Amino acid sequence: MTLDLPTLLQDIAADVRPLLDEGDVASYIPALSRVPRAQFGIAVATVDGHVHGAGGSEQRFSIQSLSKMFALALALQREGDALWQRVGREPSGTPFNSLVQLERERGVPRNPFVNAGALVVTDVLCRRYLQPERAVLEFVHRLLGEANVAIDGEVARSEREHSDRNAAIAHFMRSFGNLHGDVGAVLDAYCAQCAIAMSCRELARASLFLAADGVQPPGERVVDALAARRIAALMLTCGAYDAAGDLACRIGLPVKTGVGGGIVAIVPGRLCVCAWAPGLDANGNSIAAAAAIERFAAAIGASIFAADTPRS
């Protein structure tokens, strides 16, 4: 049976509307604290080239930690498996901006999706590119096949001015020899990367290579198949920080969340879905976006744990 994706997305948008008043917008970045909470968008991009959306699917928002998927892919392009000598591949069980494990584990972050790990990835890019944030942005442009996406300067400045905890994390790792570059330069690049603004439609399209074994439709090889699968595995186990297990149980798909309210999920071999709503739960994950993707995955029978996953 062929699913009517446009109708399904419209139904999901209506279903989650009562959740838009729940949660709080990210307040530790002042520019994000001013984002109106009662907004929602959802979009699906399929590996055969179709894109469908509902709600505010074309409205751009700060992708924040969703940028870590793209930065990690770019770093793996350049470093290969040598990257894993500096950052682990295990869930943290702690908040995304925690310093707790770094002392016990001698400055090696648990995974590349907690802030510590993302700063190591940015440090790698700083040694490879004169403007690493531009490299991440241009990587996104190549994935989209267009150069309309940009860094939101106001958000980047706001985040950089309130980056004391990330600075502490970076200096701590540098004390263990696991951050090689200038801390200020790493923070500048990281905050700018997180301030990229994209829509649900753009994020779903840009993430398709993760659903297609590293090949961006219609056929450009982005990373090798093993790297794409490893990124997907990390999304499943670490993509929602200390709520990764809960979302794996609820959704059954690799996901990546961001405090801008976006969530990307991949259905291997089939599609990517992105939902956005600014209201966050206590773990920093969007309440309405998580509910929307949960409903979507259930409706199309997409859980990777299903014995016989139906095809749309």
PDB file of C-alpha atoms in Angstrom:
ATOM      1  CA  MET A   1       0.000   0.000   0.000  1.00  0.00           C
ATOM      2  CA  THR A   2       1.321   3.462  -0.922  1.00  0.00           C
ATOM      3  CA  LEU A   3       1.123   5.942   1.920  1.00  0.00           C
ATOM      4  CA  ASP A   4      -0.342   9.401   1.354  1.00  0.00           C
ATOM      5  CA  LEU A   5       2.525  11.285   2.974  1.00  0.00           C
ATOM      6  CA  PRO A   6       1.121  14.827   2.514  1.00  0.00           C
ATOM      7  CA  THR A   7      -2.125  13.865   4.261  1.00  0.00           C
ATOM      8  CA  LEU A   8      -0.253  11.991   6.987  1.00  0.00           C
ATOM      9  CA  LEU A   9       1.926  15.037   7.718  1.00  0.00           C
ATOM     10  CA  GLN A  10      -1.123  17.324   7.832  1.00  0.00           C
ATOM     11  CA  ASP A  11      -2.803  14.940  10.290  1.00  0.00           C
ATOM     12  CA  ILE A  12       0.292  14.821  12.482  1.00  0.00           C
ATOM     13  CA  ALA A  13       0.533  18.625  12.510  1.00  0.00           C
ATOM     14  CA  ALA A  14      -3.067  18.780  13.737  1.00  0.00           C
ATOM     15  CA  ASP A  15      -2.481  16.023  16.303  1.00  0.00           C
ATOM     16  CA  VAL A  16       0.475  17.736  17.988  1.00  0.00           C
ATOM     17  CA  ARG A  17      -0.971  21.250  18.003  1.00  0.00           C
ATOM     18  CA  PRO A  18      -2.087  20.959  21.677  1.00  0.00           C
ATOM     19  CA  LEU A  19       1.552  20.274  22.638  1.00  0.00           C
ATOM     20  CA  LEU A  20       2.873  23.564  21.286  1.00  0.00           C
ATOM     21  CA  ASP A  21       2.196  25.378  24.551  1.00  0.00           C
ATOM     22  CA  GLU A  22       4.252  22.864  26.527  1.00  0.00           C
ATOM     23  CA  GLY A  23       7.912  23.145  27.481  1.00  0.00           C
ATOM     24  CA  ASP A  24      10.240  26.125  27.431  1.00  0.00           C
ATOM     25  CA  VAL A  25      12.347  27.645  24.677  1.00  0.00           C
ATOM     26  CA  ALA A  26      16.112  27.567  25.166  1.00  0.00           C
ATOM     27  CA  SER A  27      16.916  30.390  27.568  1.00  0.00           C
ATOM     28  CA  TYR A  28      20.695  30.093  28.004  1.00  0.00           C
ATOM     29  CA  ILE A  29      21.118  31.625  24.538  1.00  0.00           C
ATOM     30  CA  PRO A  30      19.274  34.962  24.685  1.00  0.00           C
ATOM     31  CA  ALA A  31      18.621  35.115  20.934  1.00  0.00           C
ATOM     32  CA  LEU A  32      16.790  31.776  21.137  1.00  0.00           C
ATOM     33  CA  SER A  33      14.793  32.783  24.203  1.00  0.00           C
ATOM     34  CA  ARG A  34      12.884  35.274  22.033  1.00  0.00           C
ATOM     35  CA  VAL A  35      11.637  32.652  19.548  1.00  0.00           C
ATOM     36  CA  PRO A  36       7.808  32.318  19.739  1.00  0.00           C
ATOM     37  CA  ARG A  37       6.990  28.923  21.230  1.00  0.00           C
ATOM     38  CA  ALA A  38       3.731  28.028  19.454  1.00  0.00           C
ATOM     39  CA  GLN A  39       5.253  27.049  16.101  1.00  0.00           C
ATOM     40  CA  PHE A  40       5.529  23.725  14.317  1.00  0.00           C
ATOM     41  CA  GLY A  41       6.803  22.313  11.055  1.00  0.00           C
ATOM     42  CA  ILE A  42       7.436  18.857   9.664  1.00  0.00           C
ATOM     43  CA  ALA A  43       8.934  17.608   6.398  1.00  0.00           C
ATOM     44  CA  VAL A  44       9.890  14.313   4.801  1.00  0.00           C
ATOM     45  CA  ALA A  45      12.468  13.796   2.054  1.00  0.00           C
ATOM     46  CA  THR A  46      12.615  10.407   0.352  1.00  0.00           C
ATOM     47  CA  VAL A  47      15.644   8.818  -1.282  1.00  0.00           C
ATOM     48  CA  ASP A  48      13.831   8.828  -4.627  1.00  0.00           C
ATOM     49  CA  GLY A  49      13.656  12.622  -4.618  1.00  0.00           C
ATOM     50  CA  HIS A  50      10.253  13.565  -3.197  1.00  0.00           C
ATOM     51  CA  VAL A  51       9.807  16.187  -0.457  1.00  0.00           C
ATOM     52  CA  HIS A  52       6.583  16.736   1.482  1.00  0.00           C
ATOM     53  CA  GLY A  53       5.837  19.143   4.327  1.00  0.00           C
ATOM     54  CA  ALA A  54       3.175  20.485   6.638  1.00  0.00           C
ATOM     55  CA  GLY A  55       2.862  23.420   9.003  1.00  0.00           C
ATOM     56  CA  GLY A  56       5.854  25.751   8.995  1.00  0.00           C
ATOM     57  CA  SER A  57       8.031  23.308   7.057  1.00  0.00           C
ATOM     58  CA  GLU A  58       9.697  26.132   5.120  1.00  0.00           C
ATOM     59  CA  GLN A  59      10.403  28.357   8.126  1.00  0.00           C
ATOM     60  CA  ARG A  60      14.060  28.477   9.063  1.00  0.00           C
ATOM     61  CA  PHE A  61      15.250  28.082  12.634  1.00  0.00           C
ATOM     62  CA  SER A  62      18.579  27.730  14.442  1.00  0.00           C
ATOM     63  CA  ILE A  63      19.700  24.150  13.915  1.00  0.00           C
ATOM     64  CA  GLN A  64      22.058  24.172  16.921  1.00  0.00           C
ATOM     65  CA  SER A  65      23.189  20.585  17.681  1.00  0.00           C
ATOM     66  CA  LEU A  66      21.762  19.261  14.426  1.00  0.00           C
ATOM     67  CA  SER A  67      24.879  20.832  12.904  1.00  0.00           C
ATOM     68  CA  LYS A  68      26.929  18.171  14.701  1.00  0.00           C
ATOM     69  CA  MET A  69      25.781  15.563  12.157  1.00  0.00           C
ATOM     70  CA  PHE A  70      27.254  17.596   9.313  1.00  0.00           C
ATOM     71  CA  ALA A  71      30.436  18.558  11.174  1.00  0.00           C
ATOM     72  CA  LEU A  72      31.023  14.911  12.108  1.00  0.00           C
ATOM     73  CA  ALA A  73      30.535  13.751   8.515  1.00  0.00           C
ATOM     74  CA  LEU A  74      32.967  16.427   7.298  1.00  0.00           C
ATOM     75  CA  ALA A  75      35.549  15.472   9.943  1.00  0.00           C
ATOM     76  CA  LEU A  76      35.245  11.793   9.006  1.00  0.00           C
ATOM     77  CA  GLN A  77      35.828  12.756   5.362  1.00  0.00           C
ATOM     78  CA  ARG A  78      39.116  14.338   6.392  1.00  0.00           C
ATOM     79  CA  GLU A  79      40.299  12.199   9.316  1.00  0.00           C
ATOM     80  CA  GLY A  80      38.738   8.783   8.849  1.00  0.00           C
ATOM     81  CA  ASP A  81      38.975   6.385  11.778  1.00  0.00           C
ATOM     82  CA  ALA A  82      41.773   8.444  13.370  1.00  0.00           C
ATOM     83  CA  LEU A  83      39.001  10.677  14.729  1.00  0.00           C
ATOM     84  CA  TRP A  84      37.940   7.937  17.163  1.00  0.00           C
ATOM     85  CA  GLN A  85      41.267   8.208  18.973  1.00  0.00           C
ATOM     86  CA  ARG A  86      40.107  11.575  20.326  1.00  0.00           C
ATOM     87  CA  VAL A  87      36.383  11.048  20.843  1.00  0.00           C
ATOM     88  CA  GLY A  88      34.426   7.980  21.930  1.00  0.00           C
ATOM     89  CA  ARG A  89      31.294   6.300  20.631  1.00  0.00           C
ATOM     90  CA  GLU A  90      29.429   5.602  23.864  1.00  0.00           C
ATOM     91  CA  PRO A  91      26.290   7.205  25.373  1.00  0.00           C
ATOM     92  CA  SER A  92      27.043   9.653  28.149  1.00  0.00           C
ATOM     93  CA  GLY A  93      23.935   9.456  30.309  1.00  0.00           C
ATOM     94  CA  THR A  94      24.611  13.074  31.265  1.00  0.00           C
ATOM     95  CA  PRO A  95      23.379  16.467  29.969  1.00  0.00           C
ATOM     96  CA  PHE A  96      24.835  17.649  26.660  1.00  0.00           C
ATOM     97  CA  ASN A  97      26.950  20.350  28.344  1.00  0.00           C
ATOM     98  CA  SER A  98      28.238  18.304  31.271  1.00  0.00           C
ATOM     99  CA  LEU A  99      31.870  18.292  32.423  1.00  0.00           C
ATOM    100  CA  VAL A 100      31.425  15.437  34.905  1.00  0.00           C
ATOM    101  CA  GLN A 101      32.902  12.554  32.902  1.00  0.00           C
ATOM    102  CA  LEU A 102      35.793  14.462  31.369  1.00  0.00           C
ATOM    103  CA  GLU A 103      38.052  14.360  34.439  1.00  0.00           C
ATOM    104  CA  ARG A 104      37.471  10.673  35.076  1.00  0.00           C
ATOM    105  CA  GLU A 105      38.072   9.858  31.407  1.00  0.00           C
ATOM    106  CA  ARG A 106      41.059  12.184  30.999  1.00  0.00           C
ATOM    107  CA  GLY A 107      39.585  14.665  28.574  1.00  0.00           C
ATOM    108  CA  VAL A 108      38.215  12.180  26.034  1.00  0.00           C
ATOM    109  CA  PRO A 109      34.514  12.905  25.387  1.00  0.00           C
ATOM    110  CA  ARG A 110      32.081  10.002  25.371  1.00  0.00           C
ATOM    111  CA  ASN A 111      30.753  10.757  21.862  1.00  0.00           C
ATOM    112  CA  PRO A 112      30.771  13.476  19.184  1.00  0.00           C
ATOM    113  CA  PHE A 113      27.232  14.666  19.948  1.00  0.00           C
ATOM    114  CA  VAL A 114      27.759  15.922  23.495  1.00  0.00           C
ATOM    115  CA  ASN A 115      29.239  19.413  23.467  1.00  0.00           C
ATOM    116  CA  ALA A 116      32.676  18.186  24.519  1.00  0.00           C
ATOM    117  CA  GLY A 117      32.828  15.778  21.605  1.00  0.00           C
ATOM    118  CA  ALA A 118      31.518  18.365  19.182  1.00  0.00           C
ATOM    119  CA  LEU A 119      34.249  20.763  20.306  1.00  0.00           C
ATOM    120  CA  VAL A 120      36.875  18.111  19.539  1.00  0.00           C
ATOM    121  CA  VAL A 121      35.327  17.666  16.079  1.00  0.00           C
ATOM    122  CA  THR A 122      35.457  21.445  15.596  1.00  0.00           C
ATOM    123  CA  ASP A 123      39.095  21.448  16.722  1.00  0.00           C
ATOM    124  CA  VAL A 124      39.815  18.888  13.997  1.00  0.00           C
ATOM    125  CA  LEU A 125      38.090  21.105  11.426  1.00  0.00           C
ATOM    126  CA  CYS A 126      40.004  24.160  12.677  1.00  0.00           C
ATOM    127  CA  ARG A 127      43.238  22.398  11.732  1.00  0.00           C
ATOM    128  CA  ARG A 128      41.874  21.496   8.299  1.00  0.00           C
ATOM    129  CA  TYR A 129      40.157  24.746   7.288  1.00  0.00           C
ATOM    130  CA  LEU A 130      40.892  28.450   7.694  1.00  0.00           C
ATOM    131  CA  GLN A 131      37.169  29.048   8.345  1.00  0.00           C
ATOM    132  CA  PRO A 132      35.743  25.781   9.679  1.00  0.00           C
ATOM    133  CA  GLU A 133      32.264  27.187  10.165  1.00  0.00           C
ATOM    134  CA  ARG A 134      32.233  28.152   6.492  1.00  0.00           C
ATOM    135  CA  ALA A 135      33.390  24.637   5.632  1.00  0.00           C
ATOM    136  CA  VAL A 136      30.404  23.157   7.489  1.00  0.00           C
ATOM    137  CA  LEU A 137      28.073  25.661   5.818  1.00  0.00           C
ATOM    138  CA  GLU A 138      29.472  24.924   2.358  1.00  0.00           C
ATOM    139  CA  PHE A 139      29.155  21.205   3.064  1.00  0.00           C
ATOM    140  CA  VAL A 140      25.443  21.790   3.718  1.00  0.00           C
ATOM    141  CA  HIS A 141      25.239  23.810   0.487  1.00  0.00           C
ATOM    142  CA  ARG A 142      26.677  20.858  -1.440  1.00  0.00           C
ATOM    143  CA  LEU A 143      24.180  18.487   0.150  1.00  0.00           C
ATOM    144  CA  LEU A 144      21.306  20.769  -0.818  1.00  0.00           C
ATOM    145  CA  GLY A 145      22.650  21.653  -4.242  1.00  0.00           C
ATOM    146  CA  GLU A 146      22.097  25.338  -3.506  1.00  0.00           C
ATOM    147  CA  ALA A 147      23.692  28.097  -1.428  1.00  0.00           C
ATOM    148  CA  ASN A 148      20.678  29.794   0.159  1.00  0.00           C
ATOM    149  CA  VAL A 149      21.301  28.586   3.729  1.00  0.00           C
ATOM    150  CA  ALA A 150      23.307  30.950   5.959  1.00  0.00           C
ATOM    151  CA  ILE A 151      24.617  31.468   9.481  1.00  0.00           C
ATOM    152  CA  ASP A 152      22.387  33.655  11.652  1.00  0.00           C
ATOM    153  CA  GLY A 153      24.849  36.273  12.888  1.00  0.00           C
ATOM    154  CA  GLU A 154      22.682  37.419  15.795  1.00  0.00           C
ATOM    155  CA  VAL A 155      22.343  33.886  17.154  1.00  0.00           C
ATOM    156  CA  ALA A 156      26.069  33.204  16.669  1.00  0.00           C
ATOM    157  CA  ARG A 157      27.027  36.350  18.607  1.00  0.00           C
ATOM    158  CA  SER A 158      24.499  35.636  21.350  1.00  0.00           C
ATOM    159  CA  GLU A 159      25.735  32.075  21.744  1.00  0.00           C
ATOM    160  CA  ARG A 160      29.390  33.102  21.735  1.00  0.00           C
ATOM    161  CA  GLU A 161      28.796  35.773  24.378  1.00  0.00           C
ATOM    162  CA  HIS A 162      27.232  33.155  26.652  1.00  0.00           C
ATOM    163  CA  SER A 163      29.633  30.270  26.017  1.00  0.00           C
ATOM    164  CA  ASP A 164      31.301  30.113  29.436  1.00  0.00           C
ATOM    165  CA  ARG A 165      30.444  26.468  30.028  1.00  0.00           C
ATOM    166  CA  ASN A 166      31.672  25.418  26.592  1.00  0.00           C
ATOM    167  CA  ALA A 167      34.834  27.430  27.227  1.00  0.00           C
ATOM    168  CA  ALA A 168      35.338  25.538  30.489  1.00  0.00           C
ATOM    169  CA  ILE A 169      34.859  22.225  28.671  1.00  0.00           C
ATOM    170  CA  ALA A 170      37.334  23.243  25.959  1.00  0.00           C
ATOM    171  CA  HIS A 171      40.005  24.407  28.420  1.00  0.00           C
ATOM    172  CA  PHE A 172      39.542  21.237  30.452  1.00  0.00           C
ATOM    173  CA  MET A 173      40.119  19.037  27.408  1.00  0.00           C
ATOM    174  CA  ARG A 174      43.082  21.186  26.388  1.00  0.00           C
ATOM    175  CA  SER A 175      44.638  20.538  29.809  1.00  0.00           C
ATOM    176  CA  PHE A 176      44.573  16.827  28.938  1.00  0.00           C
ATOM    177  CA  GLY A 177      46.035  17.449  25.484  1.00  0.00           C
ATOM    178  CA  ASN A 178      42.832  16.595  23.611  1.00  0.00           C
ATOM    179  CA  LEU A 179      42.188  20.073  22.223  1.00  0.00           C
ATOM    180  CA  HIS A 180      45.054  21.215  20.027  1.00  0.00           C
ATOM    181  CA  GLY A 181      44.014  24.610  18.716  1.00  0.00           C
ATOM    182  CA  ASP A 182      43.241  27.976  20.248  1.00  0.00           C
ATOM    183  CA  VAL A 183      40.187  27.693  22.504  1.00  0.00           C
ATOM    184  CA  GLY A 184      38.764  31.019  21.345  1.00  0.00           C
ATOM    185  CA  ALA A 185      38.991  30.046  17.688  1.00  0.00           C
ATOM    186  CA  VAL A 186      37.328  26.695  18.371  1.00  0.00           C
ATOM    187  CA  LEU A 187      34.486  28.396  20.245  1.00  0.00           C
ATOM    188  CA  ASP A 188      34.025  30.994  17.501  1.00  0.00           C
ATOM    189  CA  ALA A 189      33.691  28.263  14.879  1.00  0.00           C
ATOM    190  CA  TYR A 190      31.469  26.042  17.012  1.00  0.00           C
ATOM    191  CA  CYS A 191      29.007  28.801  17.931  1.00  0.00           C
ATOM    192  CA  ALA A 192      28.789  29.959  14.304  1.00  0.00           C
ATOM    193  CA  GLN A 193      28.214  26.393  13.095  1.00  0.00           C
ATOM    194  CA  CYS A 194      25.362  25.923  15.585  1.00  0.00           C
ATOM    195  CA  ALA A 195      23.787  29.182  14.372  1.00  0.00           C
ATOM    196  CA  ILE A 196      23.144  27.895  10.844  1.00  0.00           C
ATOM    197  CA  ALA A 197      19.462  28.495  10.073  1.00  0.00           C
ATOM    198  CA  MET A 198      17.554  25.879   8.076  1.00  0.00           C
ATOM    199  CA  SER A 199      13.987  24.752   7.518  1.00  0.00           C
ATOM    200  CA  CYS A 200      12.543  21.291   8.087  1.00  0.00           C
ATOM    201  CA  ARG A 201      12.493  20.734   4.334  1.00  0.00           C
ATOM    202  CA  GLU A 202      16.151  21.699   4.006  1.00  0.00           C
ATOM    203  CA  LEU A 203      17.248  19.572   6.952  1.00  0.00           C
ATOM    204  CA  ALA A 204      15.358  16.528   5.717  1.00  0.00           C
ATOM    205  CA  ARG A 205      16.951  16.887   2.273  1.00  0.00           C
ATOM    206  CA  ALA A 206      20.455  17.582   3.592  1.00  0.00           C
ATOM    207  CA  SER A 207      20.390  14.526   5.857  1.00  0.00           C
ATOM    208  CA  LEU A 208      19.390  12.046   3.152  1.00  0.00           C
ATOM    209  CA  PHE A 209      22.930  10.726   2.712  1.00  0.00           C
ATOM    210  CA  LEU A 210      22.612   9.193   6.175  1.00  0.00           C
ATOM    211  CA  ALA A 211      19.606   7.187   4.986  1.00  0.00           C
ATOM    212  CA  ALA A 212      21.335   6.116   1.780  1.00  0.00           C
ATOM    213  CA  ASP A 213      24.613   4.581   2.991  1.00  0.00           C
ATOM    214  CA  GLY A 214      26.534   7.813   2.516  1.00  0.00           C
ATOM    215  CA  VAL A 215      25.274   8.682  -0.964  1.00  0.00           C
ATOM    216  CA  GLN A 216      23.383  11.940  -1.362  1.00  0.00           C
ATOM    217  CA  PRO A 217      20.596  11.504  -3.933  1.00  0.00           C
ATOM    218  CA  PRO A 218      20.692  11.481  -6.860  1.00  0.00           C
ATOM    219  CA  GLY A 219      24.093   9.833  -6.515  1.00  0.00           C
ATOM    220  CA  GLU A 220      26.952  11.857  -4.976  1.00  0.00           C
ATOM    221  CA  ARG A 221      29.118   9.911  -2.524  1.00  0.00           C
ATOM    222  CA  VAL A 222      29.443  12.004   0.669  1.00  0.00           C
ATOM    223  CA  VAL A 223      31.012   9.527   3.103  1.00  0.00           C
ATOM    224  CA  ASP A 224      31.638   5.813   2.766  1.00  0.00           C
ATOM    225  CA  ALA A 225      28.895   3.418   3.795  1.00  0.00           C
ATOM    226  CA  LEU A 226      30.613   2.438   7.059  1.00  0.00           C
ATOM    227  CA  ALA A 227      30.951   6.067   8.160  1.00  0.00           C
ATOM    228  CA  ALA A 228      27.274   6.745   7.381  1.00  0.00           C
ATOM    229  CA  ARG A 229      26.230   3.707   9.401  1.00  0.00           C
ATOM    230  CA  ARG A 230      28.408   4.757  12.314  1.00  0.00           C
ATOM    231  CA  ILE A 231      26.878   8.231  12.332  1.00  0.00           C
ATOM    232  CA  ALA A 232      23.421   6.635  12.309  1.00  0.00           C
ATOM    233  CA  ALA A 233      24.399   4.312  15.160  1.00  0.00           C
ATOM    234  CA  LEU A 234      25.602   7.287  17.188  1.00  0.00           C
ATOM    235  CA  MET A 235      22.350   9.105  16.468  1.00  0.00           C
ATOM    236  CA  LEU A 236      20.399   6.141  17.831  1.00  0.00           C
ATOM    237  CA  THR A 237      22.478   5.766  20.997  1.00  0.00           C
ATOM    238  CA  CYS A 238      23.633   9.345  21.642  1.00  0.00           C
ATOM    239  CA  GLY A 239      21.605  11.705  19.455  1.00  0.00           C
ATOM    240  CA  ALA A 240      19.222  12.837  22.187  1.00  0.00           C
ATOM    241  CA  TYR A 241      21.767  12.934  25.028  1.00  0.00           C
ATOM    242  CA  ASP A 242      20.410  11.558  28.299  1.00  0.00           C
ATOM    243  CA  ALA A 243      17.028  10.925  26.639  1.00  0.00           C
ATOM    244  CA  ALA A 244      18.480   8.788  23.837  1.00  0.00           C
ATOM    245  CA  GLY A 245      17.149   5.557  25.323  1.00  0.00           C
ATOM    246  CA  ASP A 246      13.674   6.992  25.773  1.00  0.00           C
ATOM    247  CA  LEU A 247      13.473   8.201  22.174  1.00  0.00           C
ATOM    248  CA  ALA A 248      14.887   4.912  20.893  1.00  0.00           C
ATOM    249  CA  CYS A 249      12.069   3.122  22.717  1.00  0.00           C
ATOM    250  CA  ARG A 250       9.406   5.562  21.529  1.00  0.00           C
ATOM    251  CA  ILE A 251      10.533   6.083  17.934  1.00  0.00           C
ATOM    252  CA  GLY A 252      12.852   3.230  17.062  1.00  0.00           C
ATOM    253  CA  LEU A 253      14.936   5.308  14.646  1.00  0.00           C
ATOM    254  CA  PRO A 254      18.291   7.116  14.701  1.00  0.00           C
ATOM    255  CA  VAL A 255      17.569  10.727  15.679  1.00  0.00           C
ATOM    256  CA  LYS A 256      19.458  13.935  16.350  1.00  0.00           C
ATOM    257  CA  THR A 257      17.958  16.709  18.418  1.00  0.00           C
ATOM    258  CA  GLY A 258      18.866  20.363  18.944  1.00  0.00           C
ATOM    259  CA  VAL A 259      17.886  23.040  21.443  1.00  0.00           C
ATOM    260  CA  GLY A 260      16.560  25.143  18.568  1.00  0.00           C
ATOM    261  CA  GLY A 261      13.626  22.701  18.657  1.00  0.00           C
ATOM    262  CA  GLY A 262      14.521  20.589  15.631  1.00  0.00           C
ATOM    263  CA  ILE A 263      14.717  16.806  15.463  1.00  0.00           C
ATOM    264  CA  VAL A 264      15.960  14.809  12.463  1.00  0.00           C
ATOM    265  CA  ALA A 265      15.248  11.082  12.144  1.00  0.00           C
ATOM    266  CA  ILE A 266      16.424   8.723   9.435  1.00  0.00           C
ATOM    267  CA  VAL A 267      14.713   5.632   8.062  1.00  0.00           C
ATOM    268  CA  PRO A 268      17.563   3.680   6.458  1.00  0.00           C
ATOM    269  CA  GLY A 269      17.108   3.111   2.761  1.00  0.00           C
ATOM    270  CA  ARG A 270      13.922   5.154   2.611  1.00  0.00           C
ATOM    271  CA  LEU A 271      13.753   8.700   3.901  1.00  0.00           C
ATOM    272  CA  CYS A 272      14.573  11.421   6.403  1.00  0.00           C
ATOM    273  CA  VAL A 273      12.020  13.285   8.479  1.00  0.00           C
ATOM    274  CA  CYS A 274      12.549  16.556  10.333  1.00  0.00           C
ATOM    275  CA  ALA A 275      10.139  18.139  12.792  1.00  0.00           C
ATOM    276  CA  TRP A 276      10.482  21.445  14.623  1.00  0.00           C
ATOM    277  CA  ALA A 277       8.800  23.091  17.587  1.00  0.00           C
ATOM    278  CA  PRO A 278      10.660  25.414  19.990  1.00  0.00           C
ATOM    279  CA  GLY A 279       9.177  24.155  23.283  1.00  0.00           C
ATOM    280  CA  LEU A 280      11.731  21.873  25.000  1.00  0.00           C
ATOM    281  CA  ASP A 281      11.510  19.299  27.765  1.00  0.00           C
ATOM    282  CA  ALA A 282      13.911  19.115  30.705  1.00  0.00           C
ATOM    283  CA  ASN A 283      16.492  17.282  28.561  1.00  0.00           C
ATOM    284  CA  GLY A 284      16.525  20.004  25.891  1.00  0.00           C
ATOM    285  CA  ASN A 285      14.503  18.039  23.323  1.00  0.00           C
ATOM    286  CA  SER A 286      11.433  19.391  21.543  1.00  0.00           C
ATOM    287  CA  ILE A 287       8.230  18.000  23.019  1.00  0.00           C
ATOM    288  CA  ALA A 288       6.009  18.440  19.974  1.00  0.00           C
ATOM    289  CA  ALA A 289       8.686  17.470  17.437  1.00  0.00           C
ATOM    290  CA  ALA A 290       9.438  14.234  19.294  1.00  0.00           C
ATOM    291  CA  ALA A 291       5.722  13.420  19.456  1.00  0.00           C
ATOM    292  CA  ALA A 292       5.344  14.148  15.741  1.00  0.00           C
ATOM    293  CA  ILE A 293       8.206  11.891  14.709  1.00  0.00           C
ATOM    294  CA  GLU A 294       6.940   9.179  17.050  1.00  0.00           C
ATOM    295  CA  ARG A 295       3.531   9.330  15.333  1.00  0.00           C
ATOM    296  CA  PHE A 296       5.134   9.374  11.889  1.00  0.00           C
ATOM    297  CA  ALA A 297       7.352   6.351  12.571  1.00  0.00           C
ATOM    298  CA  ALA A 298       4.398   4.399  13.951  1.00  0.00           C
ATOM    299  CA  ALA A 299       2.177   5.311  11.003  1.00  0.00           C
ATOM    300  CA  ILE A 300       4.644   4.091   8.371  1.00  0.00           C
ATOM    301  CA  GLY A 301       5.916   1.140  10.428  1.00  0.00           C
ATOM    302  CA  ALA A 302       9.458   2.441  10.296  1.00  0.00           C
ATOM    303  CA  SER A 303      11.089   1.165  13.501  1.00  0.00           C
ATOM    304  CA  ILE A 304      14.470  -0.389  12.760  1.00  0.00           C
ATOM    305  CA  PHE A 305      13.607  -2.997  15.381  1.00  0.00           C
ATOM    306  CA  ALA A 306      10.579  -4.299  13.493  1.00  0.00           C
ATOM    307  CA  ALA A 307      11.003  -7.820  12.108  1.00  0.00           C
ATOM    308  CA  ASP A 308       9.264  -6.911   8.861  1.00  0.00           C
ATOM    309  CA  THR A 309       9.267  -3.185   8.167  1.00  0.00           C
ATOM    310  CA  PRO A 310       6.545  -2.216   5.664  1.00  0.00           C
ATOM    311  CA  ARG A 311       7.591  -0.207   2.617  1.00  0.00           C
ATOM    312  CA  SER A 312       5.773   2.918   1.533  1.00  0.00           C
TER     313      SER A 312
END
